[in-house]
PDB file of C-alpha atoms and ligand atoms in Angstrom:
ATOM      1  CA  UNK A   1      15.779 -33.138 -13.391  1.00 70.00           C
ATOM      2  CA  UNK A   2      16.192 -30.861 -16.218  1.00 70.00           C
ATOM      3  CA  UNK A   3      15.744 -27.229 -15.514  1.00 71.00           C
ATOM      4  CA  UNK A   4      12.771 -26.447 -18.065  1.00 92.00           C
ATOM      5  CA  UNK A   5      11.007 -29.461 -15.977  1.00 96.00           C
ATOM      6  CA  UNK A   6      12.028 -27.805 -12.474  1.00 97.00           C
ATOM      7  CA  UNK A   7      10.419 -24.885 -13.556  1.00 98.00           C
ATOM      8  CA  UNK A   8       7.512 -25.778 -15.610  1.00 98.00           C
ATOM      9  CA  UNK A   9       6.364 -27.339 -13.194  1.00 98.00           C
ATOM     10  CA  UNK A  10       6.977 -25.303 -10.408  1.00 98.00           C
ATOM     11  CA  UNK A  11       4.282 -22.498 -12.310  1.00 98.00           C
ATOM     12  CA  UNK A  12       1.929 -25.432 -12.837  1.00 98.00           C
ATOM     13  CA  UNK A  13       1.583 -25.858  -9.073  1.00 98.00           C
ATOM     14  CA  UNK A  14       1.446 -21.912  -8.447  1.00 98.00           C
ATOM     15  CA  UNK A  15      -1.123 -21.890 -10.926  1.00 98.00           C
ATOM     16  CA  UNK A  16      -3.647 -23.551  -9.356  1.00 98.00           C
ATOM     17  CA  UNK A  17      -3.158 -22.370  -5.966  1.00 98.00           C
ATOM     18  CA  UNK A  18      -5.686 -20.247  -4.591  1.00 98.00           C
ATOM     19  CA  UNK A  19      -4.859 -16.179  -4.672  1.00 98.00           C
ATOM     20  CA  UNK A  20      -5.157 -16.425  -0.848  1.00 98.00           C
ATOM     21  CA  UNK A  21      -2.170 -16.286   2.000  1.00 98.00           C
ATOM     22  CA  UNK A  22      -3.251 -19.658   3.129  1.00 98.00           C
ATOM     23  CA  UNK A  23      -2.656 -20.649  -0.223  1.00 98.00           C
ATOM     24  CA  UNK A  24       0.897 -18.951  -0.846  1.00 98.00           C
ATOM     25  CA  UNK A  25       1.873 -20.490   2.648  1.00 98.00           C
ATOM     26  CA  UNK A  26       0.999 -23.881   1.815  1.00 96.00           C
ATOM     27  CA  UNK A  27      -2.374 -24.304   4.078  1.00 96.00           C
ATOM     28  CA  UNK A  28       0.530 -21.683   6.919  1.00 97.00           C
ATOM     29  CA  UNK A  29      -1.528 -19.011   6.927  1.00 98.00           C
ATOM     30  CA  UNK A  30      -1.814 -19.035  11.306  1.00 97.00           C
ATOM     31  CA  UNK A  31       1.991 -18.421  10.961  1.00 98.00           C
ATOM     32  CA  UNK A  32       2.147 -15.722   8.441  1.00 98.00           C
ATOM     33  CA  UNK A  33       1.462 -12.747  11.617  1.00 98.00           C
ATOM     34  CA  UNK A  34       4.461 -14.414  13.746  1.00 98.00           C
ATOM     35  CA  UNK A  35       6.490 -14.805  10.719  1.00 98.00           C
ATOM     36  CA  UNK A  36       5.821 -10.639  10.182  1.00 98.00           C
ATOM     37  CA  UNK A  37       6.997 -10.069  12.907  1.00 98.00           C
ATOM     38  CA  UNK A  38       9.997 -11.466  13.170  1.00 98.00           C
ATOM     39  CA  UNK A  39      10.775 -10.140   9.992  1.00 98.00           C
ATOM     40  CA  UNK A  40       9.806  -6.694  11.342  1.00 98.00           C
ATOM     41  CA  UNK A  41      12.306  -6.896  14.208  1.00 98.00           C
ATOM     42  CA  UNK A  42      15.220  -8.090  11.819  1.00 98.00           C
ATOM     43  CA  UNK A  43      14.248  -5.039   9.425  1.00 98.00           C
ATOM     44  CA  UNK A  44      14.017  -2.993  12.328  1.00 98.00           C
ATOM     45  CA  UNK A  45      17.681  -4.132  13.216  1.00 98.00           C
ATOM     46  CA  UNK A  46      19.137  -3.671   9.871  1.00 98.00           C
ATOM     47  CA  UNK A  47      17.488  -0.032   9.537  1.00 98.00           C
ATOM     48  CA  UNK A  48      19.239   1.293  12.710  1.00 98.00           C
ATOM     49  CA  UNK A  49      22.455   0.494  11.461  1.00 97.00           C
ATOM     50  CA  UNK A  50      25.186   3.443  11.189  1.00 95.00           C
ATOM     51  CA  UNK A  51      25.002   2.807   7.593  1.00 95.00           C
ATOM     52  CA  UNK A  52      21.778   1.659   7.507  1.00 98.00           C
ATOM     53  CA  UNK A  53      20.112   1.359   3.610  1.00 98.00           C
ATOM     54  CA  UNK A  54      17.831   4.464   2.642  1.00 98.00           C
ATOM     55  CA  UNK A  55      13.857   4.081   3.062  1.00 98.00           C
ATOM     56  CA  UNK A  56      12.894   4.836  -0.570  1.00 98.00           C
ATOM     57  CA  UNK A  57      12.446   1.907  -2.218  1.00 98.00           C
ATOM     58  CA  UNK A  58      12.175  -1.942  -1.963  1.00 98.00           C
ATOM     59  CA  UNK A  59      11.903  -4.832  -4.318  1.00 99.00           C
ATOM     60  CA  UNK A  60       9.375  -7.947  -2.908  1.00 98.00           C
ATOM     61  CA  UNK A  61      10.778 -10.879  -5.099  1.00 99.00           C
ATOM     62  CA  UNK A  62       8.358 -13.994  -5.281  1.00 98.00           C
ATOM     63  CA  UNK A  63       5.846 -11.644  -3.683  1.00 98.00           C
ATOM     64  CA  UNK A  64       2.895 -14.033  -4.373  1.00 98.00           C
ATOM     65  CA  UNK A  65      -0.235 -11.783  -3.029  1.00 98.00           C
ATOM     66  CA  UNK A  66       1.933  -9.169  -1.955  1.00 98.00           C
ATOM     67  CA  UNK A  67       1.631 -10.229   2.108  1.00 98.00           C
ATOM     68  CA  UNK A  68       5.251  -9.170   2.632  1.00 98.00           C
ATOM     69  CA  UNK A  69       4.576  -6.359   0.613  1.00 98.00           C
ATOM     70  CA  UNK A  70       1.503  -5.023   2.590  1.00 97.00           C
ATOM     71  CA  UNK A  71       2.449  -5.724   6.397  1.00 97.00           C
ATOM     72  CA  UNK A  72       6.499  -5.356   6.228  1.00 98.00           C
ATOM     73  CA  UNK A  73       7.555  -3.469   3.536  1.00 98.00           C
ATOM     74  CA  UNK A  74       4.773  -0.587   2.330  1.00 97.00           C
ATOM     75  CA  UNK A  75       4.903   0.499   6.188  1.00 97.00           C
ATOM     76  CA  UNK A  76       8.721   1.286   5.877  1.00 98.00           C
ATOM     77  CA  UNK A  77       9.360   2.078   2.353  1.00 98.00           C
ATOM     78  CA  UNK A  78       8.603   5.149   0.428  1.00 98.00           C
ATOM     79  CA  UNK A  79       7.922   2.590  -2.516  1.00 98.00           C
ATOM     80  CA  UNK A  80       7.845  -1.030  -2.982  1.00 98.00           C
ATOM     81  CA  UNK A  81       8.162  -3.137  -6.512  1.00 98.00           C
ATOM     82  CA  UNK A  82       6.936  -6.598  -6.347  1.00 98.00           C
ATOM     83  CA  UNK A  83       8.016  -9.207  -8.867  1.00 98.00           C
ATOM     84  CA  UNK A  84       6.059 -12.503  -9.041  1.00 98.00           C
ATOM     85  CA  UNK A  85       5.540 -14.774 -12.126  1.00 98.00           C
ATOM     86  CA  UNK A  86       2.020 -16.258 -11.115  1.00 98.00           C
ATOM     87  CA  UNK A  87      -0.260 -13.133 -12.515  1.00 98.00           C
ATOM     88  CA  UNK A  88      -3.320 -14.206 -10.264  1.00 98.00           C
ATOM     89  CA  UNK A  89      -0.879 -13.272  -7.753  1.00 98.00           C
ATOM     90  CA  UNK A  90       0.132  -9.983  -8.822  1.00 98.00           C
ATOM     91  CA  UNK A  91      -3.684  -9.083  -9.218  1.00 98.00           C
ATOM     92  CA  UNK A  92      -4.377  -9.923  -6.057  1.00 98.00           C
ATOM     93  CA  UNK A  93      -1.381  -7.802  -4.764  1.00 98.00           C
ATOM     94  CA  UNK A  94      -2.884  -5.414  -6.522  1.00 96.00           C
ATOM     95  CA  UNK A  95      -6.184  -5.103  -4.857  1.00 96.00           C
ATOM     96  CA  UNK A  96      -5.207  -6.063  -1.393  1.00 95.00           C
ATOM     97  CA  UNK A  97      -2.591  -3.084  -1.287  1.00 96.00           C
ATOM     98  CA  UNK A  98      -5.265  -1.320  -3.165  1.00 88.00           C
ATOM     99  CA  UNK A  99      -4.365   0.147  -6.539  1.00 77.00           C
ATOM    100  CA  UNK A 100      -4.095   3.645  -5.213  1.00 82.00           C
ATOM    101  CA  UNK A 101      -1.712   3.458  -2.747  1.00 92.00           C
ATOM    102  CA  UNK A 102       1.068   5.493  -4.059  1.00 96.00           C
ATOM    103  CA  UNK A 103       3.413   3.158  -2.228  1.00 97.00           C
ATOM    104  CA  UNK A 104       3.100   0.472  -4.514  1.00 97.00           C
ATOM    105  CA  UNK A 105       5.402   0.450  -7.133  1.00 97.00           C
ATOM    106  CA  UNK A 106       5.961  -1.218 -10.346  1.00 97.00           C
ATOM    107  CA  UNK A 107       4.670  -4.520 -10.383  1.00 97.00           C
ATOM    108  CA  UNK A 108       6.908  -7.259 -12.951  1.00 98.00           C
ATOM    109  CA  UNK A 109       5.125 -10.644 -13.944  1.00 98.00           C
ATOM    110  CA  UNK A 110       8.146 -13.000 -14.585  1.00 98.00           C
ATOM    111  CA  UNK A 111      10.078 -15.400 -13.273  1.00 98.00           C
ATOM    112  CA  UNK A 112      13.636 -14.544 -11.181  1.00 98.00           C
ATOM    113  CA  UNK A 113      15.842 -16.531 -13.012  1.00 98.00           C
ATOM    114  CA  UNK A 114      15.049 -14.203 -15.784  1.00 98.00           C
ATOM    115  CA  UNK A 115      14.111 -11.183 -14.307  1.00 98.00           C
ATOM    116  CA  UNK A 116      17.310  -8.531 -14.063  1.00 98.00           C
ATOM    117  CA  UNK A 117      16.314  -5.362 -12.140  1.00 98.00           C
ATOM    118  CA  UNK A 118      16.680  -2.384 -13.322  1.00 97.00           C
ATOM    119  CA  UNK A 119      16.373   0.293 -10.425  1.00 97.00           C
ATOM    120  CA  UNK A 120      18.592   1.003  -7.202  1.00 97.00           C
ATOM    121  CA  UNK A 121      16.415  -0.692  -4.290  1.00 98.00           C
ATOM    122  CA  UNK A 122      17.745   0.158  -0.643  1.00 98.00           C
ATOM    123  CA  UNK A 123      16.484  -3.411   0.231  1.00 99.00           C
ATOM    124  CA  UNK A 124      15.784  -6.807  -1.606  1.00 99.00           C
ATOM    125  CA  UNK A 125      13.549  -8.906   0.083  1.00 99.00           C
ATOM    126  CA  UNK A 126      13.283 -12.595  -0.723  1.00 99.00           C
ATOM    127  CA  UNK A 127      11.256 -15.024   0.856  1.00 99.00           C
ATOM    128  CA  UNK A 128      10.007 -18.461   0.555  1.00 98.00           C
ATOM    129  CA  UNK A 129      10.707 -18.183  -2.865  1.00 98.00           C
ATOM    130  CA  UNK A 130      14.593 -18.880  -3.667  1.00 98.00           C
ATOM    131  CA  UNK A 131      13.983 -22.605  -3.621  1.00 98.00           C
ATOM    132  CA  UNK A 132      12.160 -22.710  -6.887  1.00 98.00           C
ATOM    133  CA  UNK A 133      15.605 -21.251  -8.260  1.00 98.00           C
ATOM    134  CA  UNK A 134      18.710 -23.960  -9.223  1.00 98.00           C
ATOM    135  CA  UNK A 135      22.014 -23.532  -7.838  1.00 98.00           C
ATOM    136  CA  UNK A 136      23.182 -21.441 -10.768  1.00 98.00           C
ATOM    137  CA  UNK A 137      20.265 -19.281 -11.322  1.00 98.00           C
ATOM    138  CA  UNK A 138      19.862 -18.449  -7.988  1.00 98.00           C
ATOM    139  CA  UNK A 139      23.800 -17.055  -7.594  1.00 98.00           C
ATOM    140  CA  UNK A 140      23.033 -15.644 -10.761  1.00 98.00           C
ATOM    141  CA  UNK A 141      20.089 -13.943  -9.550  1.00 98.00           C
ATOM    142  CA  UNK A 142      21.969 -12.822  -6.439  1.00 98.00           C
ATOM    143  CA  UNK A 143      24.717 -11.224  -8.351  1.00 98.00           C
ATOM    144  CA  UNK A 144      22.440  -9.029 -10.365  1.00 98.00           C
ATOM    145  CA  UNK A 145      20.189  -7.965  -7.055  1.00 98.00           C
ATOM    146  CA  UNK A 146      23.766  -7.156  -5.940  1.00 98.00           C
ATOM    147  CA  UNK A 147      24.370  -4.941  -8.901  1.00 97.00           C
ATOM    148  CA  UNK A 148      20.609  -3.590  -8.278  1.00 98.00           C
ATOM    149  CA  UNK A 149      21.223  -2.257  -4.459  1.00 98.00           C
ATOM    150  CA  UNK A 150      21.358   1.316  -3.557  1.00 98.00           C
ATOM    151  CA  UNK A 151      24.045   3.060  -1.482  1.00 98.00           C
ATOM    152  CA  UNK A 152      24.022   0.789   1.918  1.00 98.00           C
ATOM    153  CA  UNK A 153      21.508  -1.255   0.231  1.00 98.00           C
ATOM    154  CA  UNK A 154      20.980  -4.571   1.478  1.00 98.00           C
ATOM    155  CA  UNK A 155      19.568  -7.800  -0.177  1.00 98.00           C
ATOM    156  CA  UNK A 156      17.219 -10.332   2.772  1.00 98.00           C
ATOM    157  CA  UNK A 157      16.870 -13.835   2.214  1.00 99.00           C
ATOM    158  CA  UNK A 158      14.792 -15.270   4.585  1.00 99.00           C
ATOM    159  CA  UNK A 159      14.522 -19.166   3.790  1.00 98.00           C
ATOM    160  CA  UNK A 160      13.308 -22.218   4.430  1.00 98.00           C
ATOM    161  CA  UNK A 161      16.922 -24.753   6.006  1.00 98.00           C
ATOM    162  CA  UNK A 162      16.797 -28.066   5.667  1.00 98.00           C
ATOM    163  CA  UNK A 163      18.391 -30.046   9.174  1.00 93.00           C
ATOM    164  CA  UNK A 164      19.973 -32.201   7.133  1.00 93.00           C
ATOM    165  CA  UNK A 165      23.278 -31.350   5.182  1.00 94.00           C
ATOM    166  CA  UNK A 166      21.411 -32.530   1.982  1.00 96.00           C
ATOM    167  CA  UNK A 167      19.049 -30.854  -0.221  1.00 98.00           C
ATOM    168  CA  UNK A 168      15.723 -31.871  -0.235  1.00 98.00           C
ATOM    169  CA  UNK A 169      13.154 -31.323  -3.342  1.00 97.00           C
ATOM    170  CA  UNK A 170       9.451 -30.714  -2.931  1.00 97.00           C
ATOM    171  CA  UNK A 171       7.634 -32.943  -5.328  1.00 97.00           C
ATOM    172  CA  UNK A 172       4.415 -31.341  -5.072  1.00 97.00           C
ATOM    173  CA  UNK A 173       5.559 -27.636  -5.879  1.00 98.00           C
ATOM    174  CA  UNK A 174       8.768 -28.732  -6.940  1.00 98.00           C
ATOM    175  CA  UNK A 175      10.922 -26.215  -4.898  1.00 98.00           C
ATOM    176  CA  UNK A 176      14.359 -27.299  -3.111  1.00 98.00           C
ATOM    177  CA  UNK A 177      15.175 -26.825   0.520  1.00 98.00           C
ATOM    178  CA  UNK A 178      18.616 -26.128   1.314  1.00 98.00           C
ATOM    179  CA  UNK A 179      20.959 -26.668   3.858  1.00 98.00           C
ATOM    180  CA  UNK A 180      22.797 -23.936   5.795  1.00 98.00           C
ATOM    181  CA  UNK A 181      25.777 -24.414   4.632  1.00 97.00           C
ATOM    182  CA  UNK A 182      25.140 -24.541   0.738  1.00 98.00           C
ATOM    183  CA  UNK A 183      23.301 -21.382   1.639  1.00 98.00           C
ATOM    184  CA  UNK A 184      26.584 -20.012   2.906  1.00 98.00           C
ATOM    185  CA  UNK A 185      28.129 -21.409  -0.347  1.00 98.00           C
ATOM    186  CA  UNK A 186      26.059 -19.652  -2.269  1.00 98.00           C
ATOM    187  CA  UNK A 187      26.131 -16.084  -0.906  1.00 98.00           C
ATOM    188  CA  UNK A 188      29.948 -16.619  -0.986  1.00 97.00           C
ATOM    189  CA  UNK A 189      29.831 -17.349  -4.766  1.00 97.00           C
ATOM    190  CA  UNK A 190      27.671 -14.230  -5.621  1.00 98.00           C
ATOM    191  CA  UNK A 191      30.188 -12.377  -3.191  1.00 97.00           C
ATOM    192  CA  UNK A 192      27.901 -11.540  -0.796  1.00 98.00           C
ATOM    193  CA  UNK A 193      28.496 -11.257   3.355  1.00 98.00           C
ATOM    194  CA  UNK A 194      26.356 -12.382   5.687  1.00 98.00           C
ATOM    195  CA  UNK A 195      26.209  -9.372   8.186  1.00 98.00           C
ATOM    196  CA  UNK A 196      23.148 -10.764  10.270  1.00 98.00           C
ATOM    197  CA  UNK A 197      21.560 -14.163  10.431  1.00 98.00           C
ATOM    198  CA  UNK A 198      18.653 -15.306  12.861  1.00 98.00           C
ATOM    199  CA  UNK A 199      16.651 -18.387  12.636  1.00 98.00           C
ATOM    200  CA  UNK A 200      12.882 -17.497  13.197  1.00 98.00           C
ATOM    201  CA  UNK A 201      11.271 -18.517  16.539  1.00 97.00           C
ATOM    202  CA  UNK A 202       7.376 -19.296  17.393  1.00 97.00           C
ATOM    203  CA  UNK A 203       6.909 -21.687  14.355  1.00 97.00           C
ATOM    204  CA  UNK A 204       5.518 -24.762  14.512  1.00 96.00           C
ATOM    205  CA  UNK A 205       7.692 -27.884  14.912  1.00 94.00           C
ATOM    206  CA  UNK A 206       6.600 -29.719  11.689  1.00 94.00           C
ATOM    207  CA  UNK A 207       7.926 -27.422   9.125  1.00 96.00           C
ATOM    208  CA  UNK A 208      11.193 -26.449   8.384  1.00 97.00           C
ATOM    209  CA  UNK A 209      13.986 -23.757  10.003  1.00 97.00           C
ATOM    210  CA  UNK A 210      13.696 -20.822   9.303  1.00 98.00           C
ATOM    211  CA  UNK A 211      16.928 -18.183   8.684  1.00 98.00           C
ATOM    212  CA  UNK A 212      17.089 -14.395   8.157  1.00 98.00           C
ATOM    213  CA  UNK A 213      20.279 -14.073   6.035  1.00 98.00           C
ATOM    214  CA  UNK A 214      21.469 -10.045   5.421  1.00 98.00           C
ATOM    215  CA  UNK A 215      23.169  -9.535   2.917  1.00 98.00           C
ATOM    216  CA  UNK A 216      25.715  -6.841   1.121  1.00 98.00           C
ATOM    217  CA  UNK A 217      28.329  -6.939  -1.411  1.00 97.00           C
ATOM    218  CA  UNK A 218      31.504  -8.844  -0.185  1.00 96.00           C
ATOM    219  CA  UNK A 219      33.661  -5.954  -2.032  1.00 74.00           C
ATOM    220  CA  UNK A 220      32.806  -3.642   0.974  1.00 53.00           C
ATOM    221  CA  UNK A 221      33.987  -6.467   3.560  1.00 48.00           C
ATOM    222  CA  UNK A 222      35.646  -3.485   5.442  1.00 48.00           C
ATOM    223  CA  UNK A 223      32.500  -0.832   5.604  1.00 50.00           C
ATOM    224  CA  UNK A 224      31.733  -1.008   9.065  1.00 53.00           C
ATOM    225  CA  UNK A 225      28.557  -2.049  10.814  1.00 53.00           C
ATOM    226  CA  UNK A 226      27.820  -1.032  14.280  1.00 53.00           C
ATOM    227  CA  UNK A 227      24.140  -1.476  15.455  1.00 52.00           C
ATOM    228  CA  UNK A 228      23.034   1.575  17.205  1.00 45.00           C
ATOM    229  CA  UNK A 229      21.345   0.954  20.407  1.00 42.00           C
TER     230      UNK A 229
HETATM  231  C1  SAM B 301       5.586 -19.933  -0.773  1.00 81.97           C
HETATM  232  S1  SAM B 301       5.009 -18.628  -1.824  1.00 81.97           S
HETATM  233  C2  SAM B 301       5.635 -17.219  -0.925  1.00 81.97           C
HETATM  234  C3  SAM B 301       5.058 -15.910  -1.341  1.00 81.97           C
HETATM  235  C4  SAM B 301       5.576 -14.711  -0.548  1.00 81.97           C
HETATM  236  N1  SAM B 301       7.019 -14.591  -0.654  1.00 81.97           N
HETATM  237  C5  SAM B 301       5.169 -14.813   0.897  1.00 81.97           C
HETATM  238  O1  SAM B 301       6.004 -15.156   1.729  1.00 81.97           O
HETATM  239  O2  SAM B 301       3.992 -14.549   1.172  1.00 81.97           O
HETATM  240  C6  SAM B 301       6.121 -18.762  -3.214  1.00 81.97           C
HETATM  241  C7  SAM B 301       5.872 -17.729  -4.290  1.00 81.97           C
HETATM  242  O3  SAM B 301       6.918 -17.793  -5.239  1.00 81.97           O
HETATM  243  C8  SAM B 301       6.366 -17.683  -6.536  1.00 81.97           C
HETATM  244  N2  SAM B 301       7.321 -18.295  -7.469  1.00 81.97           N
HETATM  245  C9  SAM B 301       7.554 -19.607  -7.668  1.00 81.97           C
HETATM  246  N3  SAM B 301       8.558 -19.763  -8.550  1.00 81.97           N
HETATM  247  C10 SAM B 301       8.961 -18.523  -8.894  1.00 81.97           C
HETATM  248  C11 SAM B 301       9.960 -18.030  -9.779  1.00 81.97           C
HETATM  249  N4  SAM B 301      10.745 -18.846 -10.459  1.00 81.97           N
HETATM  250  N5  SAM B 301      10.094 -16.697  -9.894  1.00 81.97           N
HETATM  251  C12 SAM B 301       9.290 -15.850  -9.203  1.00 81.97           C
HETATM  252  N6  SAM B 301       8.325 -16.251  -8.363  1.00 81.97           N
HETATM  253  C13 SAM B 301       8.167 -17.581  -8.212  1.00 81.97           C
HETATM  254  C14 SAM B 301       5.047 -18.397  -6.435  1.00 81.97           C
HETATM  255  O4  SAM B 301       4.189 -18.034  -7.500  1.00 81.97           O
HETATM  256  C15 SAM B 301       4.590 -17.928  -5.063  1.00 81.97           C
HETATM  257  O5  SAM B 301       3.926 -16.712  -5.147  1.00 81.97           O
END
């Protein structure tokens, strides 16, 4: 399938999805609390690291109506930037989070395989949403979050794994599921190191796996990470 097609018609589906979290998680919303709070124990992990990123700021990529945003992020982060390319979205973001919060950041309408940030984040959060990207965009994409991290920052991809070693495409909202090892692949291509995985427990048995992947820049292979317990 030709990219332009791939994507096209990945917004057409988003587009008439209802601005709701049962209809960002696909008719999931019973699993989005367990799904928080797995997430907030593998934040939790990665914040109590000796070098642990800063608090300041984080960057919600495919942050649909900002559910990440609001119950994982906003809590931890001084400020949080969401980027999302279905607008509906975005405006609902906005009004769930509430407008006045001071914690919500800029907020950037466009897709990620053309969206280059342009701010130091402390942590890049991306979830359910890297399978509407293409091989190539999506190291591409990872490369420039690389170049977009903060001291210690740390880029989170937490992502749907296929059990199979083959890709599998979503007709309906024309995303790709990937398997672990093309993840791996891919992090290694945008020169990134995996320096915590964890597959997500508590979901239901009909949908996919589940992995955490953390991620820094490969060129500090050496920097070491010691949990603090
Ligand atoms: C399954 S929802 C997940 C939303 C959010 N990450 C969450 O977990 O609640 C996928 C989101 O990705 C967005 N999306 C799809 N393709 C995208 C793209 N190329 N760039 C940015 N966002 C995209 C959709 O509009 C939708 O909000």
């Amino acid at each position: 399938m030709s990219g332009n097609i791939f994507y096209t018609k990945a917004a057409k589906y988003w587009a008439n999805v209802p601005a709701t979290i049962d209809g960002v998680l696909g008719g999931y919303a019973h699993i989005s609390d367990i799904d928080i709070k797995g997430s907030k124990a593998f934040l939790n992990d990665i914040l109590a690291l000796k070098n642990a990123p800063g608090t300041k700021l984080a960057l919600d990529c495919g942050a649909g109506i900002g559910r990440i945003a609001q119950n994982l992020l906003i809590p931890r982060f001084g400020k949080v930037d969401l980027v999302e390319q279905e607008e509906r979205f975005l405006a609902a973001a906005k009004k769930r989070i509430s407008e006045t919060n001071e914690r919500l950041g800029s907020l950037y309408n466009i897709g990620l395989q053309n969206f280059i940030p342009q701010k130091k984040y402390d942590v890049i959060w991306c979830q359910w949403v890297l399978g509407h990207l293409d091989d190539f965009d999506l190291i591409a994409f990872l490369k420039r979050c690389k170049r977009a991290l903060n001291t210690n920052g740390v880029i989170i991809v937490k992502e749907n794994i296929t059990s199979t070693e083959e890709i599998e495409y979503d007709e309906e909202d024309s995303s790709v599921a990937r398997p672990y090892k093309l993840m791996q692949l891919i992090f290694n291509e945008a020169q990134l190191n995996v320096i915590k995985e964890d597959e997500q427990d508590g979901f239901p048995s009909d949908i996919y796996k589940v992995y955490s992947f953390a991620l820094v820049p490969s060129e500090l292979e050496n920097r070491p990470f010691v949990l603090t317990l």
